[in-house]
PDB file of C-alpha atoms in Angstrom:
ATOM      1  CA  MET A   1     118.265  98.593  87.911  1.00 46.00           C
ATOM      2  CA  SER A   2     116.825  99.205  91.365  1.00 48.00           C
ATOM      3  CA  PRO A   3     118.268 102.389  92.891  1.00 50.00           C
ATOM      4  CA  PRO A   4     120.412 101.901  96.007  1.00 56.00           C
ATOM      5  CA  ARG A   5     118.579 102.583  99.247  1.00 57.00           C
ATOM      6  CA  LEU A   6     120.145 104.854 101.802  1.00 60.00           C
ATOM      7  CA  PRO A   7     121.102 103.032 105.047  1.00 66.00           C
ATOM      8  CA  ALA A   8     119.167 105.663 106.990  1.00 76.00           C
ATOM      9  CA  LEU A   9     116.049 104.816 104.969  1.00 85.00           C
ATOM     10  CA  ASP A  10     116.354 101.132 105.891  1.00 81.00           C
ATOM     11  CA  ARG A  11     116.741 102.026 109.555  1.00 86.00           C
ATOM     12  CA  GLN A  12     113.617 104.185 109.470  1.00 91.00           C
ATOM     13  CA  LEU A  13     111.543 101.566 107.643  1.00 93.00           C
ATOM     14  CA  GLY A  14     112.689  98.639 109.776  1.00 92.00           C
ATOM     15  CA  GLY A  15     109.811  97.345 111.905  1.00 92.00           C
ATOM     16  CA  ARG A  16     107.238  99.821 110.573  1.00 95.00           C
ATOM     17  CA  ARG A  17     103.873  98.366 109.635  1.00 98.00           C
ATOM     18  CA  VAL A  18     102.925  99.286 106.067  1.00 98.00           C
ATOM     19  CA  LEU A  19      99.780  98.232 104.204  1.00 98.00           C
ATOM     20  CA  VAL A  20     100.009  98.523 100.412  1.00 98.00           C
ATOM     21  CA  THR A  21      96.916  98.482  98.204  1.00 98.00           C
ATOM     22  CA  GLY A  22      97.546  97.318  94.658  1.00 96.00           C
ATOM     23  CA  GLY A  23     100.479  95.346  96.035  1.00 94.00           C
ATOM     24  CA  SER A  24     100.485  92.840  93.166  1.00 91.00           C
ATOM     25  CA  GLY A  25     100.574  95.508  90.466  1.00 91.00           C
ATOM     26  CA  PHE A  26     103.294  96.999  88.308  1.00 89.00           C
ATOM     27  CA  ILE A  27     104.385  99.621  90.844  1.00 93.00           C
ATOM     28  CA  GLY A  28     102.957  98.024  93.984  1.00 94.00           C
ATOM     29  CA  SER A  29     104.852  94.750  93.686  1.00 92.00           C
ATOM     30  CA  ARG A  30     108.160  96.604  93.615  1.00 93.00           C
ATOM     31  CA  VAL A  31     107.162  98.797  96.554  1.00 96.00           C
ATOM     32  CA  VAL A  32     106.226  95.693  98.565  1.00 95.00           C
ATOM     33  CA  GLU A  33     109.520  93.977  97.768  1.00 94.00           C
ATOM     34  CA  GLU A  34     111.644  96.984  98.687  1.00 95.00           C
ATOM     35  CA  LEU A  35     109.702  97.570 101.912  1.00 96.00           C
ATOM     36  CA  CYS A  36     110.272  93.938 102.894  1.00 94.00           C
ATOM     37  CA  ARG A  37     113.968  94.148 102.080  1.00 93.00           C
ATOM     38  CA  ALA A  38     114.186  97.214 104.332  1.00 94.00           C
ATOM     39  CA  GLY A  39     112.690  95.251 107.227  1.00 94.00           C
ATOM     40  CA  ALA A  40     109.175  96.687 107.261  1.00 96.00           C
ATOM     41  CA  GLN A  41     106.186  94.545 108.263  1.00 96.00           C
ATOM     42  CA  VAL A  42     104.059  94.525 105.116  1.00 97.00           C
ATOM     43  CA  VAL A  43     100.529  93.536 104.198  1.00 96.00           C
ATOM     44  CA  SER A  44      99.959  93.504 100.428  1.00 96.00           C
ATOM     45  CA  VAL A  45      96.321  93.968  99.380  1.00 96.00           C
ATOM     46  CA  ASP A  46      95.126  93.293  95.844  1.00 95.00           C
ATOM     47  CA  ARG A  47      92.209  91.756  93.987  1.00 90.00           C
ATOM     48  CA  ARG A  48      94.616  89.132  92.642  1.00 80.00           C
ATOM     49  CA  ARG A  49      97.692  87.342  93.938  1.00 68.00           C
ATOM     50  CA  LEU A  50     101.141  87.577  92.410  1.00 61.00           C
ATOM     51  CA  TRP A  51     101.566  85.416  89.329  1.00 51.00           C
ATOM     52  CA  TRP A  52     105.376  85.645  89.183  1.00 53.00           C
ATOM     53  CA  ARG A  53     107.916  84.383  91.697  1.00 59.00           C
ATOM     54  CA  SER A  54     108.607  87.142  94.213  1.00 65.00           C
ATOM     55  CA  PRO A  55     112.026  87.232  95.906  1.00 68.00           C
ATOM     56  CA  VAL A  56     110.395  88.192  99.220  1.00 75.00           C
ATOM     57  CA  SER A  57     107.512  86.844 101.255  1.00 79.00           C
ATOM     58  CA  CYS A  58     104.926  88.845 103.148  1.00 90.00           C
ATOM     59  CA  ARG A  59     101.300  88.647 104.122  1.00 93.00           C
ATOM     60  CA  VAL A  60      99.131  88.850 100.989  1.00 93.00           C
ATOM     61  CA  GLU A  61      95.395  89.479 101.171  1.00 94.00           C
ATOM     62  CA  GLU A  62      93.033  89.141  98.219  1.00 94.00           C
ATOM     63  CA  CYS A  63      90.628  92.017  98.740  1.00 95.00           C
ATOM     64  CA  ASP A  64      88.747  94.604  96.701  1.00 95.00           C
ATOM     65  CA  ILE A  65      89.403  98.093  98.082  1.00 96.00           C
ATOM     66  CA  ARG A  66      85.709  98.966  97.723  1.00 94.00           C
ATOM     67  CA  THR A  67      84.646  96.379 100.319  1.00 94.00           C
ATOM     68  CA  ASN A  68      84.327  96.418 104.103  1.00 93.00           C
ATOM     69  CA  ARG A  69      87.062  93.770 104.244  1.00 96.00           C
ATOM     70  CA  LEU A  70      89.609  96.455 103.387  1.00 95.00           C
ATOM     71  CA  ALA A  71      88.554  98.510 106.407  1.00 94.00           C
ATOM     72  CA  GLU A  72      88.716  95.398 108.588  1.00 96.00           C
ATOM     73  CA  LEU A  73      92.262  94.668 107.430  1.00 97.00           C
ATOM     74  CA  ILE A  74      93.403  98.205 108.242  1.00 97.00           C
ATOM     75  CA  VAL A  75      91.856  98.094 111.718  1.00 94.00           C
ATOM     76  CA  GLU A  76      93.309  94.633 112.368  1.00 96.00           C
ATOM     77  CA  PHE A  77      96.832  95.405 111.123  1.00 97.00           C
ATOM     78  CA  ALA A  78      96.936  98.979 112.492  1.00 97.00           C
ATOM     79  CA  PRO A  79      99.537 100.141 109.956  1.00 98.00           C
ATOM     80  CA  HIS A  80     101.790 103.094 110.599  1.00 98.00           C
ATOM     81  CA  VAL A  81     101.548 103.876 106.860  1.00 98.00           C
ATOM     82  CA  VAL A  82      99.017 103.029 104.152  1.00 98.00           C
ATOM     83  CA  VAL A  83     100.380 103.203 100.593  1.00 98.00           C
ATOM     84  CA  HIS A  84      97.387 103.461  98.245  1.00 98.00           C
ATOM     85  CA  LEU A  85      98.378 102.335  94.750  1.00 98.00           C
ATOM     86  CA  ALA A  86      95.303 100.329  93.723  1.00 97.00           C
ATOM     87  CA  ALA A  87      93.478 101.998  90.819  1.00 95.00           C
ATOM     88  CA  GLN A  88      91.859 101.586  87.440  1.00 92.00           C
ATOM     89  CA  VAL A  89      94.618 103.090  85.292  1.00 89.00           C
ATOM     90  CA  GLY A  90      93.480 102.535  81.707  1.00 83.00           C
ATOM     91  CA  VAL A  91      92.457 105.775  79.987  1.00 84.00           C
ATOM     92  CA  PRO A  92      90.556 103.996  77.152  1.00 82.00           C
ATOM     93  CA  GLU A  93      88.850 101.759  79.737  1.00 86.00           C
ATOM     94  CA  SER A  94      87.772 104.823  81.701  1.00 90.00           C
ATOM     95  CA  ALA A  95      86.077 106.247  78.598  1.00 89.00           C
ATOM     96  CA  ARG A  96      84.362 102.957  77.790  1.00 92.00           C
ATOM     97  CA  CYS A  97      83.034 102.508  81.330  1.00 94.00           C
ATOM     98  CA  PRO A  98      83.358 105.691  83.431  1.00 95.00           C
ATOM     99  CA  ALA A  99      81.120 104.270  86.167  1.00 96.00           C
ATOM    100  CA  VAL A 100      83.558 101.426  86.914  1.00 95.00           C
ATOM    101  CA  ASP A 101      86.475 103.870  86.726  1.00 95.00           C
ATOM    102  CA  ALA A 102      84.809 106.103  89.329  1.00 97.00           C
ATOM    103  CA  GLU A 103      83.835 103.123  91.489  1.00 96.00           C
ATOM    104  CA  VAL A 104      87.435 101.971  91.808  1.00 97.00           C
ATOM    105  CA  ASN A 105      89.296 105.285  91.828  1.00 98.00           C
ATOM    106  CA  VAL A 106      86.864 107.436  93.795  1.00 98.00           C
ATOM    107  CA  ARG A 107      84.806 105.116  95.967  1.00 97.00           C
ATOM    108  CA  GLY A 108      87.791 102.819  96.543  1.00 97.00           C
ATOM    109  CA  THR A 109      89.977 105.729  97.615  1.00 98.00           C
ATOM    110  CA  ILE A 110      87.307 107.013 100.007  1.00 98.00           C
ATOM    111  CA  THR A 111      87.114 103.548 101.597  1.00 97.00           C
ATOM    112  CA  VAL A 112      90.892 103.454 102.044  1.00 98.00           C
ATOM    113  CA  ALA A 113      91.148 106.991 103.449  1.00 98.00           C
ATOM    114  CA  GLU A 114      88.187 106.580 105.780  1.00 97.00           C
ATOM    115  CA  ALA A 115      89.559 103.331 107.213  1.00 97.00           C
ATOM    116  CA  ALA A 116      93.060 104.797 107.590  1.00 98.00           C
ATOM    117  CA  ALA A 117      91.717 107.857 109.411  1.00 98.00           C
ATOM    118  CA  ALA A 118      89.550 105.737 111.715  1.00 96.00           C
ATOM    119  CA  ALA A 119      92.501 103.482 112.559  1.00 97.00           C
ATOM    120  CA  GLY A 120      94.749 106.406 113.452  1.00 97.00           C
ATOM    121  CA  THR A 121      97.169 105.740 110.597  1.00 98.00           C
ATOM    122  CA  GLU A 122     100.185 108.053 110.786  1.00 98.00           C
ATOM    123  CA  LEU A 123     100.408 108.640 107.029  1.00 98.00           C
ATOM    124  CA  LEU A 124      98.571 107.903 103.791  1.00 98.00           C
ATOM    125  CA  VAL A 125     100.765 107.863 100.672  1.00 98.00           C
ATOM    126  CA  PHE A 126      98.431 108.266  97.691  1.00 98.00           C
ATOM    127  CA  ALA A 127      99.403 107.632  94.062  1.00 98.00           C
ATOM    128  CA  GLY A 128      97.951 110.426  91.926  1.00 98.00           C
ATOM    129  CA  SER A 129      98.304 111.071  88.204  1.00 96.00           C
ATOM    130  CA  CYS A 130      99.344 113.995  86.031  1.00 95.00           C
ATOM    131  CA  ALA A 131      96.075 113.403  84.150  1.00 94.00           C
ATOM    132  CA  ILE A 132      94.523 115.667  86.805  1.00 97.00           C
ATOM    133  CA  TYR A 133      96.158 118.721  85.180  1.00 96.00           C
ATOM    134  CA  GLY A 134      94.590 118.302  81.742  1.00 95.00           C
ATOM    135  CA  VAL A 135      95.702 120.653  78.967  1.00 93.00           C
ATOM    136  CA  VAL A 136      98.523 122.894  80.193  1.00 92.00           C
ATOM    137  CA  THR A 137     100.503 125.738  78.671  1.00 87.00           C
ATOM    138  CA  ASP A 138     102.673 126.840  81.593  1.00 91.00           C
ATOM    139  CA  LEU A 139     105.429 124.209  81.720  1.00 94.00           C
ATOM    140  CA  PRO A 140     106.847 122.610  83.746  1.00 95.00           C
ATOM    141  CA  VAL A 141     103.631 122.112  85.740  1.00 96.00           C
ATOM    142  CA  ARG A 142     103.673 122.999  89.417  1.00 96.00           C
ATOM    143  CA  GLU A 143     101.681 121.150  92.072  1.00 97.00           C
ATOM    144  CA  ASP A 144      99.415 124.163  92.610  1.00 96.00           C
ATOM    145  CA  HIS A 145      98.368 124.266  88.945  1.00 96.00           C
ATOM    146  CA  PRO A 146      94.563 124.303  88.541  1.00 96.00           C
ATOM    147  CA  LEU A 147      93.056 120.866  87.955  1.00 97.00           C
ATOM    148  CA  ALA A 148      91.331 120.582  84.575  1.00 96.00           C
ATOM    149  CA  PRO A 149      91.162 116.876  83.627  1.00 96.00           C
ATOM    150  CA  ILE A 150      89.757 116.031  80.186  1.00 94.00           C
ATOM    151  CA  THR A 151      89.296 112.241  80.490  1.00 93.00           C
ATOM    152  CA  PRO A 152      87.146 110.146  82.843  1.00 95.00           C
ATOM    153  CA  TYR A 153      90.367 108.696  84.270  1.00 95.00           C
ATOM    154  CA  GLY A 154      91.728 112.171  84.975  1.00 95.00           C
ATOM    155  CA  LEU A 155      88.392 113.195  86.492  1.00 97.00           C
ATOM    156  CA  SER A 156      88.345 110.184  88.813  1.00 98.00           C
ATOM    157  CA  LYS A 157      91.938 110.728  89.951  1.00 98.00           C
ATOM    158  CA  ALA A 158      91.262 114.434  90.547  1.00 98.00           C
ATOM    159  CA  ALA A 159      88.199 113.540  92.624  1.00 98.00           C
ATOM    160  CA  ALA A 160      90.195 110.937  94.574  1.00 98.00           C
ATOM    161  CA  LEU A 161      92.898 113.537  95.255  1.00 98.00           C
ATOM    162  CA  GLY A 162      90.237 115.958  96.464  1.00 98.00           C
ATOM    163  CA  TYR A 163      88.872 113.370  98.868  1.00 98.00           C
ATOM    164  CA  VAL A 164      92.241 112.443 100.423  1.00 98.00           C
ATOM    165  CA  GLU A 165      92.947 116.159 100.888  1.00 98.00           C
ATOM    166  CA  TRP A 166      89.524 116.521 102.536  1.00 98.00           C
ATOM    167  CA  PHE A 167      90.415 113.684 104.932  1.00 98.00           C
ATOM    168  CA  ALA A 168      93.679 115.491 105.685  1.00 98.00           C
ATOM    169  CA  ARG A 169      91.875 118.734 106.525  1.00 98.00           C
ATOM    170  CA  HIS A 170      88.812 117.404 108.332  1.00 98.00           C
ATOM    171  CA  ARG A 171      89.791 113.995 109.735  1.00 98.00           C
ATOM    172  CA  GLY A 172      93.399 114.725 110.618  1.00 98.00           C
ATOM    173  CA  LEU A 173      94.821 112.110 108.242  1.00 98.00           C
ATOM    174  CA  PRO A 174      98.368 113.092 107.173  1.00 98.00           C
ATOM    175  CA  VAL A 175      98.672 112.678 103.400  1.00 98.00           C
ATOM    176  CA  THR A 176     101.426 112.716 100.801  1.00 98.00           C
ATOM    177  CA  SER A 177     100.066 112.592  97.251  1.00 98.00           C
ATOM    178  CA  LEU A 178     102.645 111.561  94.665  1.00 98.00           C
ATOM    179  CA  ILE A 179     101.508 112.843  91.250  1.00 98.00           C
ATOM    180  CA  LEU A 180     102.669 110.175  88.798  1.00 94.00           C
ATOM    181  CA  GLY A 181     102.137 109.348  85.172  1.00 78.00           C
ATOM    182  CA  ASN A 182     103.778 107.546  82.241  1.00 89.00           C
ATOM    183  CA  VAL A 183     105.666 105.233  84.552  1.00 92.00           C
ATOM    184  CA  TYR A 184     107.582 102.598  82.583  1.00 91.00           C
ATOM    185  CA  GLY A 185     109.910  99.693  83.302  1.00 88.00           C
ATOM    186  CA  PRO A 186     110.344  95.903  83.154  1.00 83.00           C
ATOM    187  CA  PRO A 187     107.111  93.903  83.053  1.00 71.00           C
ATOM    188  CA  ARG A 188     105.068  92.854  86.029  1.00 62.00           C
ATOM    189  CA  GLN A 189     101.497  92.894  84.740  1.00 49.00           C
ATOM    190  CA  ALA A 190      99.294  93.060  81.681  1.00 47.00           C
ATOM    191  CA  CYS A 191      99.669  96.544  80.251  1.00 48.00           C
ATOM    192  CA  HIS A 192      97.054  99.115  79.381  1.00 45.00           C
ATOM    193  CA  GLY A 193      98.187 100.349  75.984  1.00 49.00           C
ATOM    194  CA  GLY A 194     100.914 102.762  77.063  1.00 73.00           C
ATOM    195  CA  VAL A 195     102.912 104.203  74.198  1.00 83.00           C
ATOM    196  CA  ILE A 196     106.259 102.594  75.112  1.00 87.00           C
ATOM    197  CA  THR A 197     104.549  99.204  75.467  1.00 80.00           C
ATOM    198  CA  ARG A 198     102.942  99.626  72.053  1.00 83.00           C
ATOM    199  CA  PHE A 199     106.202 100.584  70.360  1.00 88.00           C
ATOM    200  CA  PHE A 200     108.028  97.583  71.834  1.00 86.00           C
ATOM    201  CA  THR A 201     105.211  95.253  70.785  1.00 84.00           C
ATOM    202  CA  ASP A 202     105.247  96.665  67.250  1.00 86.00           C
ATOM    203  CA  ALA A 203     109.019  96.246  67.052  1.00 86.00           C
ATOM    204  CA  ALA A 204     108.859  92.656  68.297  1.00 84.00           C
ATOM    205  CA  GLU A 205     106.247  91.831  65.654  1.00 85.00           C
ATOM    206  CA  GLY A 206     108.067  93.707  62.872  1.00 86.00           C
ATOM    207  CA  ARG A 207     105.321  96.172  62.058  1.00 88.00           C
ATOM    208  CA  ALA A 208     105.241  99.935  61.719  1.00 87.00           C
ATOM    209  CA  SER A 209     104.158 101.923  64.766  1.00 87.00           C
ATOM    210  CA  THR A 210     101.324 104.399  64.465  1.00 87.00           C
ATOM    211  CA  LEU A 211     102.115 107.931  65.566  1.00 88.00           C
ATOM    212  CA  HIS A 212      98.842 109.624  66.417  1.00 82.00           C
ATOM    213  CA  GLY A 213      98.959 113.166  65.087  1.00 84.00           C
ATOM    214  CA  ASP A 214     102.344 114.564  64.110  1.00 85.00           C
ATOM    215  CA  GLY A 215     104.297 112.736  66.832  1.00 86.00           C
ATOM    216  CA  CYS A 216     105.320 115.999  68.476  1.00 88.00           C
ATOM    217  CA  ALA A 217     103.084 115.573  71.526  1.00 89.00           C
ATOM    218  CA  THR A 218     105.256 115.350  74.626  1.00 93.00           C
ATOM    219  CA  ARG A 219     105.233 113.422  77.888  1.00 94.00           C
ATOM    220  CA  ASP A 220     107.378 113.263  81.006  1.00 94.00           C
ATOM    221  CA  PHE A 221     108.400 109.627  81.560  1.00 94.00           C
ATOM    222  CA  VAL A 222     109.819 108.203  84.785  1.00 94.00           C
ATOM    223  CA  HIS A 223     111.245 104.761  85.531  1.00 94.00           C
ATOM    224  CA  VAL A 224     109.390 102.502  87.961  1.00 93.00           C
ATOM    225  CA  ASP A 225     112.531 102.113  90.111  1.00 94.00           C
ATOM    226  CA  ASP A 226     112.622 105.869  90.661  1.00 96.00           C
ATOM    227  CA  VAL A 227     108.925 105.876  91.554  1.00 96.00           C
ATOM    228  CA  THR A 228     109.494 103.066  94.052  1.00 96.00           C
ATOM    229  CA  ASP A 229     112.309 105.062  95.629  1.00 96.00           C
ATOM    230  CA  ALA A 230     110.003 108.077  95.982  1.00 97.00           C
ATOM    231  CA  VAL A 231     107.296 105.979  97.657  1.00 98.00           C
ATOM    232  CA  LEU A 232     109.730 104.546 100.196  1.00 97.00           C
ATOM    233  CA  ARG A 233     111.084 107.989 101.021  1.00 97.00           C
ATOM    234  CA  ALA A 234     107.543 109.307 101.463  1.00 98.00           C
ATOM    235  CA  CYS A 235     106.831 106.495 103.942  1.00 98.00           C
ATOM    236  CA  VAL A 236     109.366 107.801 106.464  1.00 96.00           C
ATOM    237  CA  LEU A 237     108.970 111.563 106.034  1.00 96.00           C
ATOM    238  CA  PRO A 238     106.278 113.985 107.252  1.00 97.00           C
ATOM    239  CA  ALA A 239     103.140 114.466 105.171  1.00 98.00           C
ATOM    240  CA  ALA A 240     104.055 116.620 102.173  1.00 98.00           C
ATOM    241  CA  GLY A 241     100.761 117.187 100.332  1.00 98.00           C
ATOM    242  CA  ARG A 242     101.049 117.115  96.542  1.00 98.00           C
ATOM    243  CA  VAL A 243     104.457 116.181  95.140  1.00 98.00           C
ATOM    244  CA  ASN A 244     105.204 115.665  91.438  1.00 98.00           C
ATOM    245  CA  ILE A 245     107.276 112.554  90.731  1.00 97.00           C
ATOM    246  CA  ARG A 246     108.576 112.588  87.168  1.00 92.00           C
ATOM    247  CA  SER A 247     111.795 113.012  85.219  1.00 90.00           C
ATOM    248  CA  GLY A 248     111.252 116.751  84.754  1.00 83.00           C
ATOM    249  CA  THR A 249     112.146 116.334  81.065  1.00 89.00           C
ATOM    250  CA  GLU A 250     109.729 116.868  78.174  1.00 92.00           C
ATOM    251  CA  THR A 251     110.098 114.162  75.512  1.00 94.00           C
ATOM    252  CA  SER A 252     108.198 113.877  72.234  1.00 95.00           C
ATOM    253  CA  ILE A 253     106.422 110.646  71.334  1.00 92.00           C
ATOM    254  CA  ALA A 254     108.341 110.552  68.055  1.00 92.00           C
ATOM    255  CA  HIS A 255     111.638 110.642  69.983  1.00 93.00           C
ATOM    256  CA  VAL A 256     110.460 107.832  72.267  1.00 93.00           C
ATOM    257  CA  ARG A 257     109.689 105.751  69.206  1.00 91.00           C
ATOM    258  CA  ALA A 258     113.180 106.435  67.871  1.00 91.00           C
ATOM    259  CA  LEU A 259     114.697 105.296  71.193  1.00 92.00           C
ATOM    260  CA  VAL A 260     112.700 102.061  71.063  1.00 90.00           C
ATOM    261  CA  GLY A 261     113.805 101.559  67.472  1.00 89.00           C
ATOM    262  CA  ALA A 262     117.447 102.008  68.485  1.00 89.00           C
ATOM    263  CA  ALA A 263     117.048  99.598  71.430  1.00 89.00           C
ATOM    264  CA  THR A 264     115.466  96.893  69.257  1.00 88.00           C
ATOM    265  CA  GLY A 265     117.323  97.486  66.001  1.00 87.00           C
ATOM    266  CA  GLN A 266     113.986  97.897  64.217  1.00 81.00           C
ATOM    267  CA  ALA A 267     114.190 100.951  61.936  1.00 76.00           C
ATOM    268  CA  ILE A 268     110.664 100.625  60.545  1.00 72.00           C
ATOM    269  CA  PRO A 269     109.137 103.927  59.322  1.00 79.00           C
ATOM    270  CA  PRO A 270     106.133 105.073  61.362  1.00 83.00           C
ATOM    271  CA  VAL A 271     102.590 105.384  60.114  1.00 86.00           C
ATOM    272  CA  HIS A 272     100.849 108.638  60.947  1.00 86.00           C
ATOM    273  CA  GLY A 273      97.269 108.447  62.161  1.00 85.00           C
ATOM    274  CA  GLU A 274      94.704 110.860  63.510  1.00 81.00           C
ATOM    275  CA  ALA A 275      95.278 112.413  66.916  1.00 77.00           C
ATOM    276  CA  LEU A 276      93.419 110.593  69.694  1.00 73.00           C
ATOM    277  CA  PRO A 277      90.367 112.338  71.179  1.00 68.00           C
ATOM    278  CA  GLY A 278      91.229 114.077  74.427  1.00 67.00           C
ATOM    279  CA  ASP A 279      94.980 113.559  73.949  1.00 78.00           C
ATOM    280  CA  ILE A 280      96.988 116.366  75.556  1.00 84.00           C
ATOM    281  CA  ARG A 281      99.646 118.154  73.511  1.00 88.00           C
ATOM    282  CA  ARG A 282     102.385 118.693  76.077  1.00 92.00           C
ATOM    283  CA  MET A 283     103.289 117.507  79.565  1.00 94.00           C
ATOM    284  CA  CYS A 284     106.269 118.137  81.782  1.00 93.00           C
ATOM    285  CA  LEU A 285     106.229 118.378  85.570  1.00 95.00           C
ATOM    286  CA  ARG A 286     108.256 120.535  87.881  1.00 95.00           C
ATOM    287  CA  ILE A 287     109.954 118.358  90.518  1.00 95.00           C
ATOM    288  CA  ASP A 288     111.697 120.775  92.871  1.00 95.00           C
ATOM    289  CA  ARG A 289     109.209 119.985  95.675  1.00 97.00           C
ATOM    290  CA  ALA A 290     110.251 116.342  95.496  1.00 97.00           C
ATOM    291  CA  ALA A 291     113.894 117.313  95.861  1.00 96.00           C
ATOM    292  CA  ARG A 292     113.132 119.612  98.791  1.00 96.00           C
ATOM    293  CA  LEU A 293     110.577 117.541 100.725  1.00 97.00           C
ATOM    294  CA  LEU A 294     111.585 113.964  99.880  1.00 96.00           C
ATOM    295  CA  ASN A 295     115.267 114.450  99.046  1.00 94.00           C
ATOM    296  CA  TRP A 296     114.371 112.668  95.794  1.00 96.00           C
ATOM    297  CA  SER A 297     115.496 113.003  92.226  1.00 95.00           C
ATOM    298  CA  PRO A 298     115.213 110.593  89.264  1.00 95.00           C
ATOM    299  CA  ARG A 299     118.269 108.434  88.619  1.00 94.00           C
ATOM    300  CA  THR A 300     117.321 106.646  85.389  1.00 94.00           C
ATOM    301  CA  ALA A 301     117.613 108.561  82.126  1.00 94.00           C
ATOM    302  CA  LEU A 302     114.975 107.667  79.541  1.00 94.00           C
ATOM    303  CA  THR A 303     117.607 106.524  77.015  1.00 93.00           C
ATOM    304  CA  GLU A 304     119.148 104.187  79.589  1.00 93.00           C
ATOM    305  CA  GLY A 305     115.775 102.925  80.809  1.00 92.00           C
ATOM    306  CA  ILE A 306     114.470 102.078  77.351  1.00 92.00           C
ATOM    307  CA  ALA A 307     117.746 100.473  76.252  1.00 90.00           C
ATOM    308  CA  ALA A 308     117.551  98.087  79.236  1.00 88.00           C
ATOM    309  CA  LEU A 309     114.098  96.753  78.352  1.00 84.00           C
ATOM    310  CA  VAL A 310     113.364  93.452  76.628  1.00 64.00           C
ATOM    311  CA  PRO A 311     111.473  94.010  73.359  1.00 51.00           C
ATOM    312  CA  GLY A 312     107.807  93.160  73.614  1.00 44.00           C
ATOM    313  CA  GLU A 313     107.861  92.811  77.416  1.00 49.00           C
ATOM    314  CA  MET A 314     107.038  96.085  79.014  1.00 48.00           C
ATOM    315  CA  GLY A 315     105.128  97.497  81.946  1.00 48.00           C
ATOM    316  CA  VAL A 316     103.505 100.898  81.867  1.00 47.00           C
ATOM    317  CA  SER A 317     101.202 102.831  84.183  1.00 50.00           C
ATOM    318  CA  ALA A 318      99.342 105.912  83.039  1.00 44.00           C
TER     319      ALA A 318
END
């Protein structure tokens, strides 16, 4: 389902040196593959190596982004672009151990940005999260909306965003921050309890899905192929600051469950449970900046994206 790349994009990426943190992850592995196909010179950095067969080959380095080795790799490779996707993305995990969450998302991001600035990197593309916005009432959410995160994960991503913007202002590091969230698509890694993953797993095992609260809470889902396309476009365009990357459509959790039921043929009635602590009621992002600055728009409708997935085998990033 990968979106077609524009020939001009391939020409601009060809020969460019790009270092990708989190390159073995759900989003990162696809970004690495598409960069390689476009002719870029790629170094993929991750704490673990790929465990599936990749259709492309590139330099892969096992490295924790919090270590000095990461800075050494950036100095050695001298990338034109650093794509920073490595993160602790589990919201429940962040609540159970906020110190680890902050270590990876805040300290790790500082290490990446500091090394990129010192190496004279032309651009840092940072993967943010809509969790930075917290509870919102003015929808769709613009990039200049006040940050009011309500989870440790949201707090750490907001702090990381603040640091990369500080490096942009005070160290001259050009930055594009793509504000993501609820990214879904075919599997590449162990998942972190995302709602689409859970519904597919329930359907595969023939059990009722739990809808926390009344099921009317909304999210703004976006397919991983569309996110990958946005990252590649950001790699060849001038620094754009904060840019929302989402579908721009508000979808209730109950409707998502119905779509999964239709895709799997499992019409099992839901079970209603208590709302989760800290769960936001509504989310939808405004994406006109992405259209204007990246010439990007989502291509995969949620109905189409869910229908194409194999039951029980999903990838999701918060």
